[in-house]
Amino acid sequence: MKNIIIASTSTVHGSGYLEYIMKELDTFFSTAQTILFIPYARPGSISHDEYTATAKKAFSQINKTVRGVHEFENPIEAIKHADAIFVGGGNTFVLTSQLYKNNLIEAIRTAVINGTPYLGTSAGSNICGLTIRTTNDMPIVYPPSFNALALVPFNLNPHYLDPDSNSKHMGETRETRIKEFHGFNPQPVVGLREGSWLHVQEDAIILRGNLTARIFKKDQKPYEIAPGSNLNDLK
Amino acid sequence: MKNIIIASTSTVHGSGYLEYIMKELDTFFSTAQTILFIPYARPGSISHDEYTATAKKAFSQINKTVRGVHEFENPIEAIKHADAIFVGGGNTFVLTSQLYKNNLIEAIRTAVINGTPYLGTSAGSNICGLTIRTTNDMPIVYPPSFNALALVPFNLNPHYLDPDSNSKHMGETRETRIKEFHGFNPQPVVGLREGSWLHVQEDAIILRGNLTARIFKKDQKPYEIAPGSNLNDLK
């Protein structure tokens, strides 16, 4: 049974790494002794070791062992045998490129469909959608494809940001960008604000956290959904 | 002789389309009767005809005729014979995809190197750099390459935005994103604020407008340059 947390962010303002969601993760990872961490997104271009150390420290609070996928000689086998998977945030293009390079897209998808718990934050959440075409990140490397894990039948926009009505900046708002996405792509997009996450349990996709999320469908007016809403019909 | 204007934006807050730079463009396009407009970036997913109508209206103020490249049966020939070229803003991924699809990358590059005046705004400025890897746009389509026109030996970041020290949003600042770019790419990046442009005349690359620009080099502290500065040594 699919069991996935798709979180907007690892960190909310004024709080530590994963702190806002750690109680939830204690339950979510209850069957896992060791979490396989995928540090490929490299926020701030830090090394895989440095990034893994951050995850190790955070999960030691709930007595979990963390191992970086880069520590294994065969990353595909590491995915196959993982108790649980955590894909951290950073740059979605760097993450996606590295997943393709190591042939992990299919391996992760298969493991998660077969029930391995998966936590994604930010870039690690972007890749849960059909494509990474709604990431906010800068395209600093060129991946072989924008196709992603397709664990849910829509796209994600983590760190969703409402338009600032006082801004004098002429760059596009997030809403305008997603509208442009729908000029070229059919699938819905879920705008997840920081502090929100989706909990996918097989066919149920429930919005968690205290905030509403914004749903964008092609040729329709965007709308808000309340925490607790089920997105099982969204596609 | 190369003669290029690389503008951060088509429009500054509270002013009409190209209004802030029209006097400059009157001089810049003095040898051109007709401007060939490339509407491929399609801001807000508007049609090529709609977008070209906007450019036509703006340039009628300085008595220039505008024709969209999509109006020509052979766009490569249209580029070859153009008096001047204007590539408008919108989505850099859509623009780049369409340029590759119509085999225009080499055609535009050759024309501009041979002296056809080129104006780019926003996405049309991004493509003047070595690659589009420092665009702010959402990757709503997958182009065959991120390599761009390489008319200057660095990358551009149009609509450059300073960090907002009051923000509680955890998404990366522009400066952080460009720093991450330098984790994977060697070339400098010019952060052009709205209202600024670079005027390239053969080997001289002068910053114009009233604002400073921000220069980012790999492994160095970013720094500001004043209007009038020459970037001819930047590479």
Coordinates of C-alpha atoms in Angstrom, one line a residue:
Chain A
M1 CA 0.0 0.0 0.0
K2 CA 1.4 3.4 -1.0
N3 CA 2.3 5.5 2.1
I4 CA 3.8 8.8 1.2
I5 CA 4.3 12.2 2.8
I6 CA 4.7 15.0 0.3
A7 CA 5.7 18.1 2.3
S8 CA 6.0 21.6 1.0
T9 CA 9.2 22.3 2.9
S10 CA 11.6 20.8 5.4
T11 CA 11.7 23.8 7.6
V12 CA 9.2 26.5 8.5
H13 CA 10.3 30.0 9.5
G14 CA 11.7 30.2 13.1
S15 CA 11.9 26.5 13.6
G16 CA 14.5 23.7 13.2
Y17 CA 15.0 21.2 10.4
L18 CA 11.8 19.0 10.1
E19 CA 10.8 20.2 13.6
Y20 CA 7.2 21.2 12.6
I21 CA 6.5 17.7 11.3
M22 CA 8.7 15.4 13.5
K23 CA 5.9 14.1 15.6
E24 CA 4.0 13.1 12.5
L25 CA 7.2 11.5 11.1
D26 CA 7.6 9.4 14.3
T27 CA 4.3 7.7 13.5
F28 CA 4.9 7.7 9.8
F29 CA 8.2 5.9 10.1
S30 CA 7.1 3.6 13.0
T31 CA 7.9 0.4 11.0
A32 CA 11.3 1.6 9.9
Q33 CA 14.5 1.3 11.9
T34 CA 16.7 2.8 9.2
I35 CA 15.8 5.5 6.7
L36 CA 17.5 5.6 3.4
F37 CA 18.2 9.3 2.6
I38 CA 18.6 10.6 -0.9
P39 CA 20.8 13.7 -0.7
Y40 CA 21.0 14.4 -4.4
A41 CA 19.2 17.8 -4.4
R42 CA 22.2 19.3 -2.6
P43 CA 20.8 22.6 -1.2
G44 CA 23.4 25.3 -1.4
S45 CA 25.5 22.7 -3.4
I46 CA 26.6 21.1 -0.1
S47 CA 28.1 17.6 -0.4
H48 CA 26.1 14.3 -0.1
D49 CA 27.9 13.6 3.2
E50 CA 27.2 17.1 4.7
Y51 CA 23.5 16.9 3.7
T52 CA 23.1 13.3 5.1
A53 CA 24.6 14.5 8.4
T54 CA 21.8 17.0 8.7
A55 CA 19.2 14.3 8.1
K56 CA 21.0 12.0 10.6
K57 CA 20.9 14.6 13.3
A58 CA 17.2 15.4 12.8
F59 CA 16.1 11.7 12.9
S60 CA 18.3 10.8 15.9
Q61 CA 15.6 12.7 17.8
I62 CA 13.2 9.9 17.1
N63 CA 15.8 7.2 17.4
K64 CA 16.1 6.4 13.7
T65 CA 19.3 5.5 11.8
V66 CA 19.8 7.4 8.5
R67 CA 22.0 6.2 5.7
G68 CA 22.8 8.1 2.5
V69 CA 22.1 6.3 -0.7
H70 CA 25.5 7.5 -1.9
E71 CA 27.1 5.3 0.8
F72 CA 26.0 2.2 -1.1
E73 CA 27.9 0.6 -3.9
N74 CA 24.6 -0.3 -5.6
P75 CA 22.0 2.4 -5.1
I76 CA 19.3 0.3 -6.9
E77 CA 19.7 -2.5 -4.4
A78 CA 19.7 0.0 -1.5
I79 CA 16.3 1.3 -2.6
K80 CA 15.0 -2.2 -3.0
H81 CA 15.9 -3.1 0.5
A82 CA 15.1 0.2 2.3
D83 CA 12.8 0.2 5.3
A84 CA 11.8 3.8 4.3
I85 CA 13.0 6.5 1.9
F86 CA 13.5 10.2 2.5
V87 CA 14.3 12.6 -0.5
G88 CA 15.4 16.0 0.8
G89 CA 15.0 19.4 -0.8
G90 CA 17.4 21.5 -2.7
N91 CA 17.6 21.9 -6.5
T92 CA 15.0 19.8 -8.4
F93 CA 17.0 19.8 -11.6
V94 CA 20.1 18.5 -9.8
L95 CA 18.0 15.9 -8.0
T96 CA 16.3 14.7 -11.1
S97 CA 19.5 14.5 -13.1
Q98 CA 21.2 12.4 -10.4
L99 CA 18.2 10.1 -10.1
Y100 CA 18.3 9.4 -13.9
K101 CA 22.1 9.0 -13.9
N102 CA 21.8 6.3 -11.2
N103 CA 18.7 4.7 -12.8
L104 CA 16.7 5.3 -9.6
I105 CA 13.4 6.7 -11.0
E106 CA 11.9 3.2 -11.7
A107 CA 13.5 1.7 -8.6
I108 CA 12.0 4.3 -6.3
R109 CA 8.6 4.2 -8.0
T110 CA 8.4 0.4 -7.7
A111 CA 9.5 0.4 -4.1
V112 CA 7.0 3.1 -3.1
I113 CA 4.1 1.4 -5.0
N114 CA 5.0 -1.8 -3.2
G115 CA 4.7 0.0 0.2
T116 CA 8.0 1.4 1.2
P117 CA 7.2 4.6 3.1
Y118 CA 8.4 7.7 1.2
L119 CA 8.9 11.2 2.7
G120 CA 9.6 14.1 0.3
T121 CA 10.3 17.7 1.2
S122 CA 10.4 20.5 -1.4
A123 CA 12.4 19.1 -4.4
G124 CA 11.7 15.6 -3.0
S125 CA 8.0 16.5 -3.2
N126 CA 8.2 18.0 -6.7
I127 CA 9.4 14.6 -8.0
C128 CA 6.3 12.9 -6.6
G129 CA 4.2 14.5 -9.4
L130 CA 3.9 13.6 -13.0
T131 CA 6.7 16.0 -14.0
I132 CA 9.0 18.6 -12.5
R133 CA 7.6 21.3 -14.8
T134 CA 6.1 23.2 -11.8
T135 CA 9.3 23.5 -9.7
N136 CA 10.3 26.9 -8.6
D137 CA 14.0 26.0 -8.9
M138 CA 16.6 27.4 -11.2
P139 CA 17.5 25.0 -14.1
I140 CA 21.2 24.9 -13.2
V141 CA 21.8 21.5 -14.8
Y142 CA 20.1 19.8 -17.8
P143 CA 18.3 16.6 -16.8
P144 CA 17.6 13.9 -19.5
S145 CA 13.9 14.4 -18.9
F146 CA 11.4 16.4 -16.9
N147 CA 9.3 13.3 -16.2
A148 CA 9.2 12.4 -12.5
L149 CA 8.1 9.6 -10.2
A150 CA 4.3 10.0 -11.0
L151 CA 3.3 8.7 -7.6
V152 CA 0.2 11.0 -7.8
P153 CA -1.7 11.9 -11.0
F154 CA -1.0 15.7 -10.8
N155 CA 1.9 18.1 -10.3
L156 CA 3.1 19.8 -7.2
N157 CA 4.2 23.3 -6.5
P158 CA 5.9 23.3 -3.1
H159 CA 6.7 26.5 -1.2
Y160 CA 3.5 27.9 -2.8
L161 CA 3.5 31.7 -2.4
D162 CA 0.5 34.0 -2.7
P163 CA 0.9 37.1 -4.9
D164 CA 2.2 40.2 -3.0
S165 CA -0.3 43.0 -3.9
N166 CA 2.2 45.6 -2.8
S167 CA 5.1 44.4 -5.0
K168 CA 6.4 46.6 -7.8
H169 CA 8.4 43.8 -9.3
M170 CA 7.3 42.9 -12.8
G171 CA 8.4 39.2 -12.7
E172 CA 5.5 36.7 -12.9
T173 CA 3.6 35.7 -9.7
R174 CA 3.5 32.0 -8.9
E175 CA -0.2 31.9 -10.0
T176 CA 0.7 33.4 -13.4
R177 CA 3.5 30.8 -13.9
I178 CA 1.1 27.9 -13.1
K179 CA -1.4 29.5 -15.5
E180 CA 1.3 29.5 -18.2
F181 CA 2.0 25.8 -17.3
H182 CA -1.6 25.1 -18.2
G183 CA -1.1 26.6 -21.6
F184 CA 1.1 23.6 -22.4
N185 CA 0.1 20.9 -19.9
P186 CA -3.2 19.3 -18.9
Q187 CA -2.7 18.0 -15.3
P188 CA -3.8 19.8 -12.2
V189 CA -1.3 21.4 -9.9
V190 CA -1.4 21.5 -6.1
G191 CA 0.1 24.6 -4.6
L192 CA 1.3 23.5 -1.1
R193 CA 2.1 26.3 1.3
E194 CA 5.0 26.0 3.8
G195 CA 3.8 23.9 6.7
S196 CA 1.4 21.8 4.6
W197 CA 1.8 18.3 3.4
L198 CA -0.2 15.6 1.5
H199 CA -0.4 12.2 3.2
V200 CA -1.0 9.6 0.5
Q201 CA -2.3 6.2 1.7
E202 CA -3.1 4.1 -1.3
D203 CA -6.1 5.9 -2.9
A204 CA -6.6 8.6 -0.2
I205 CA -4.6 11.8 -0.6
I206 CA -5.3 14.0 2.5
L207 CA -4.1 17.6 3.0
R208 CA -2.5 18.0 6.4
G209 CA -1.1 21.0 8.4
N210 CA -3.0 24.1 9.4
L211 CA -3.2 25.9 6.0
T212 CA -5.4 25.6 3.0
A213 CA -3.8 24.5 -0.3
R214 CA -4.5 26.0 -3.7
I215 CA -5.7 23.8 -6.6
F216 CA -5.1 24.9 -10.2
K217 CA -6.9 23.1 -13.1
K218 CA -6.5 23.9 -16.7
D219 CA -9.0 26.6 -17.9
Q220 CA -10.6 26.8 -14.4
K221 CA -10.4 29.4 -11.7
P222 CA -8.0 28.2 -8.9
Y223 CA -9.6 27.3 -5.6
E224 CA -8.7 26.6 -2.0
I225 CA -9.1 23.3 -0.1
A226 CA -9.2 23.0 3.7
P227 CA -6.9 20.8 5.8
G228 CA -8.4 17.3 5.9
S229 CA -9.7 17.4 2.3
N230 CA -9.2 14.3 0.2
L231 CA -7.7 14.8 -3.2
N232 CA -8.3 11.2 -4.4
D233 CA -10.4 12.5 -7.3
L234 CA -7.9 15.1 -8.6
K235 CA -6.3 14.2 -11.9
Chain B
M1 CA 29.7 44.9 -35.6
K2 CA 27.6 43.5 -32.8
N3 CA 24.9 45.9 -31.6
I4 CA 22.7 44.4 -28.9
I5 CA 20.4 45.7 -26.1
I6 CA 19.9 43.1 -23.3
A7 CA 17.1 44.6 -21.2
S8 CA 16.0 43.2 -17.8
T9 CA 12.3 43.8 -18.5
S10 CA 10.0 45.2 -21.2
T11 CA 8.0 47.1 -18.6
V12 CA 8.8 48.9 -15.4
H13 CA 6.2 49.4 -12.7
G14 CA 3.7 52.1 -13.4
S15 CA 4.7 52.6 -17.0
G16 CA 3.6 51.3 -20.4
Y17 CA 5.2 48.5 -22.6
L18 CA 8.8 49.5 -23.4
E19 CA 8.0 53.1 -22.4
Y20 CA 11.0 53.5 -20.1
I21 CA 13.4 52.7 -23.0
M22 CA 11.6 53.9 -26.1
K23 CA 13.8 57.0 -26.5
E24 CA 16.9 54.8 -26.5
L25 CA 15.3 52.4 -28.9
D26 CA 14.5 55.2 -31.4
T27 CA 18.3 55.7 -31.6
F28 CA 19.2 52.0 -31.5
F29 CA 16.8 51.1 -34.3
S30 CA 17.6 54.3 -36.4
T31 CA 18.9 52.2 -39.4
A32 CA 15.9 49.9 -39.4
Q33 CA 12.5 50.5 -41.0
T34 CA 11.0 47.2 -40.1
I35 CA 11.7 45.2 -36.9
L36 CA 11.4 41.4 -37.0
F37 CA 9.6 40.4 -33.8
I38 CA 10.0 36.9 -32.3
P39 CA 6.9 36.3 -30.2
Y40 CA 7.8 32.7 -29.2
A41 CA 8.1 33.3 -25.4
R42 CA 4.3 33.9 -25.3
P43 CA 3.8 35.6 -21.9
G44 CA 0.6 34.4 -20.3
S45 CA 0.4 31.8 -23.2
I46 CA -1.0 34.5 -25.5
S47 CA -0.9 33.7 -29.3
H48 CA 1.9 34.8 -31.6
D49 CA -0.5 37.2 -33.3
E50 CA -1.7 38.8 -30.0
Y51 CA 1.9 39.2 -28.8
T52 CA 3.0 40.7 -32.1
A53 CA 0.2 43.2 -32.0
T54 CA 1.5 44.5 -28.7
A55 CA 5.0 45.0 -30.2
K56 CA 3.5 46.7 -33.3
K57 CA 1.5 49.1 -31.2
A58 CA 4.6 50.1 -29.1
F59 CA 6.9 50.6 -32.1
S60 CA 4.3 52.6 -34.0
Q61 CA 5.2 55.4 -31.6
I62 CA 8.6 55.7 -33.2
N63 CA 7.3 55.0 -36.7
K64 CA 8.6 51.5 -37.0
T65 CA 6.9 48.6 -38.8
V66 CA 6.9 45.3 -36.9
R67 CA 6.4 41.9 -38.4
G68 CA 6.2 38.6 -36.5
V69 CA 8.6 35.9 -37.5
H70 CA 5.6 33.5 -37.5
E71 CA 4.1 35.4 -40.4
F72 CA 6.9 34.2 -42.7
E73 CA 6.9 30.9 -44.5
N74 CA 10.7 30.5 -44.0
P75 CA 11.7 32.0 -40.6
I76 CA 15.4 31.4 -41.3
E77 CA 15.2 33.6 -44.4
A78 CA 13.2 36.1 -42.4
I79 CA 16.1 36.3 -39.8
K80 CA 18.7 36.6 -42.6
H81 CA 17.0 39.5 -44.2
A82 CA 15.8 41.4 -41.1
D83 CA 16.7 45.0 -40.6
A84 CA 16.6 44.4 -36.8
I85 CA 15.4 41.7 -34.4
F86 CA 13.4 42.0 -31.2
V87 CA 12.9 38.9 -29.0
G88 CA 10.2 39.6 -26.4
G89 CA 9.8 38.2 -22.9
G90 CA 7.6 35.5 -21.5
N91 CA 8.7 32.0 -20.7
T92 CA 12.3 31.2 -21.5
F93 CA 11.7 27.4 -21.9
V94 CA 8.9 28.0 -24.4
L95 CA 11.0 30.5 -26.3
T96 CA 14.1 28.2 -26.4
S97 CA 12.1 25.2 -27.5
Q98 CA 10.5 27.1 -30.3
L99 CA 13.9 28.5 -31.4
Y100 CA 15.4 25.0 -31.6
K101 CA 12.2 23.7 -33.4
N102 CA 12.6 26.3 -36.1
N103 CA 16.4 26.0 -36.3
L104 CA 16.8 29.7 -35.4
I105 CA 19.6 29.6 -32.8
E106 CA 22.4 29.5 -35.4
A107 CA 20.5 31.8 -37.7
I108 CA 20.0 34.6 -35.1
R109 CA 23.5 34.2 -33.8
T110 CA 25.0 34.6 -37.2
A111 CA 22.8 37.6 -38.1
V112 CA 23.6 39.4 -34.8
I113 CA 27.4 38.7 -35.1
N114 CA 27.2 40.2 -38.6
G115 CA 25.6 43.4 -37.3
T116 CA 21.8 43.0 -37.3
P117 CA 20.7 45.0 -34.2
Y118 CA 19.1 42.8 -31.6
L119 CA 16.8 43.8 -28.7
G120 CA 16.0 41.3 -26.0
T121 CA 13.8 41.8 -23.0
S122 CA 13.5 39.4 -20.1
A123 CA 13.4 35.9 -21.8
G124 CA 14.8 37.5 -24.9
S125 CA 17.7 38.6 -22.8
N126 CA 18.2 35.3 -21.0
I127 CA 19.0 33.7 -24.4
C128 CA 21.8 36.2 -25.1
G129 CA 23.9 34.4 -22.5
L130 CA 25.8 31.1 -22.8
T131 CA 22.9 29.1 -21.4
I132 CA 19.4 29.6 -20.0
R133 CA 20.4 28.0 -16.8
T134 CA 19.9 31.3 -14.8
T135 CA 16.3 32.0 -15.9
N136 CA 13.7 32.6 -13.3
D137 CA 11.0 30.9 -15.3
M138 CA 9.1 27.8 -14.7
P139 CA 10.2 24.9 -16.9
I140 CA 6.7 24.3 -18.4
V141 CA 8.1 22.7 -21.5
Y142 CA 11.3 20.6 -22.1
P143 CA 13.7 22.2 -24.6
P144 CA 16.2 20.0 -26.5
S145 CA 19.1 22.0 -24.8
F146 CA 19.7 24.8 -22.3
N147 CA 22.4 26.2 -24.6
A148 CA 21.5 29.7 -25.8
L149 CA 22.7 32.3 -28.3
A150 CA 26.1 32.9 -26.5
L151 CA 26.2 36.5 -27.7
V152 CA 28.1 37.4 -24.5
P153 CA 30.5 35.2 -22.6
F154 CA 28.4 35.0 -19.4
N155 CA 24.9 34.3 -18.2
L156 CA 22.1 36.8 -17.5
N157 CA 19.6 36.9 -14.6
P158 CA 16.9 39.5 -15.7
H159 CA 14.4 40.8 -13.2
Y160 CA 17.1 40.5 -10.6
L161 CA 15.6 40.8 -7.2
D162 CA 17.3 41.6 -3.9
P163 CA 16.6 39.4 -0.9
D164 CA 13.7 40.6 1.2
S165 CA 15.1 40.6 4.8
N166 CA 11.5 40.7 6.2
S167 CA 10.4 37.6 4.3
K168 CA 9.4 34.5 6.3
H169 CA 9.3 32.4 3.1
M170 CA 11.8 29.6 3.1
G171 CA 12.2 29.3 -0.7
E172 CA 15.7 30.3 -1.9
T173 CA 16.6 33.9 -2.6
R174 CA 17.8 34.8 -6.1
E175 CA 21.3 35.2 -4.7
T176 CA 21.2 31.6 -3.2
R177 CA 20.0 30.2 -6.5
I178 CA 22.8 31.8 -8.5
K179 CA 25.3 30.6 -5.9
E180 CA 23.9 27.1 -6.5
F181 CA 24.3 27.6 -10.2
H182 CA 28.0 28.2 -9.6
G183 CA 28.2 24.8 -7.8
F184 CA 27.8 23.4 -11.3
N185 CA 28.7 26.1 -13.8
P186 CA 31.8 28.3 -14.2
Q187 CA 30.6 31.4 -16.1
P188 CA 29.8 34.7 -14.4
V189 CA 26.2 35.9 -14.0
V190 CA 24.9 39.4 -14.4
G191 CA 21.9 40.2 -12.2
L192 CA 20.1 43.0 -14.1
R193 CA 17.5 44.9 -12.1
E194 CA 14.3 46.1 -13.8
G195 CA 15.0 49.3 -15.7
S196 CA 18.6 48.3 -16.4
W197 CA 20.0 47.1 -19.7
L198 CA 23.4 46.1 -21.2
H199 CA 24.3 47.8 -24.5
V200 CA 26.7 45.6 -26.4
Q201 CA 28.7 47.3 -29.2
E202 CA 31.2 44.8 -30.6
D203 CA 33.6 44.4 -27.6
A204 CA 32.1 47.0 -25.3
I205 CA 29.3 45.9 -22.9
I206 CA 28.0 48.9 -21.1
L207 CA 25.5 48.9 -18.2
R208 CA 22.7 51.5 -18.8
G209 CA 19.7 52.7 -16.8
N210 CA 19.8 54.3 -13.4
L211 CA 20.5 51.2 -11.2
T212 CA 23.6 49.3 -10.3
A213 CA 23.8 45.6 -11.5
R214 CA 25.1 42.7 -9.4
I215 CA 27.9 40.5 -10.7
F216 CA 28.2 36.9 -9.5
K217 CA 31.5 35.0 -10.1
K218 CA 32.1 31.4 -9.0
D219 CA 33.7 31.2 -5.6
Q220 CA 33.8 35.0 -5.2
K221 CA 31.7 37.5 -3.2
P222 CA 29.0 39.1 -5.5
Y223 CA 29.6 42.8 -6.1
E224 CA 27.7 45.8 -7.6
I225 CA 28.7 47.8 -10.7
A226 CA 27.6 51.3 -11.5
P227 CA 25.7 52.5 -14.6
G228 CA 28.3 53.2 -17.3
S229 CA 30.6 50.4 -16.3
N230 CA 32.1 48.3 -19.1
L231 CA 31.8 44.5 -18.8
N232 CA 34.1 43.8 -21.7
D233 CA 36.5 41.8 -19.4
L234 CA 33.8 39.7 -17.8
K235 CA 34.0 36.0 -18.7

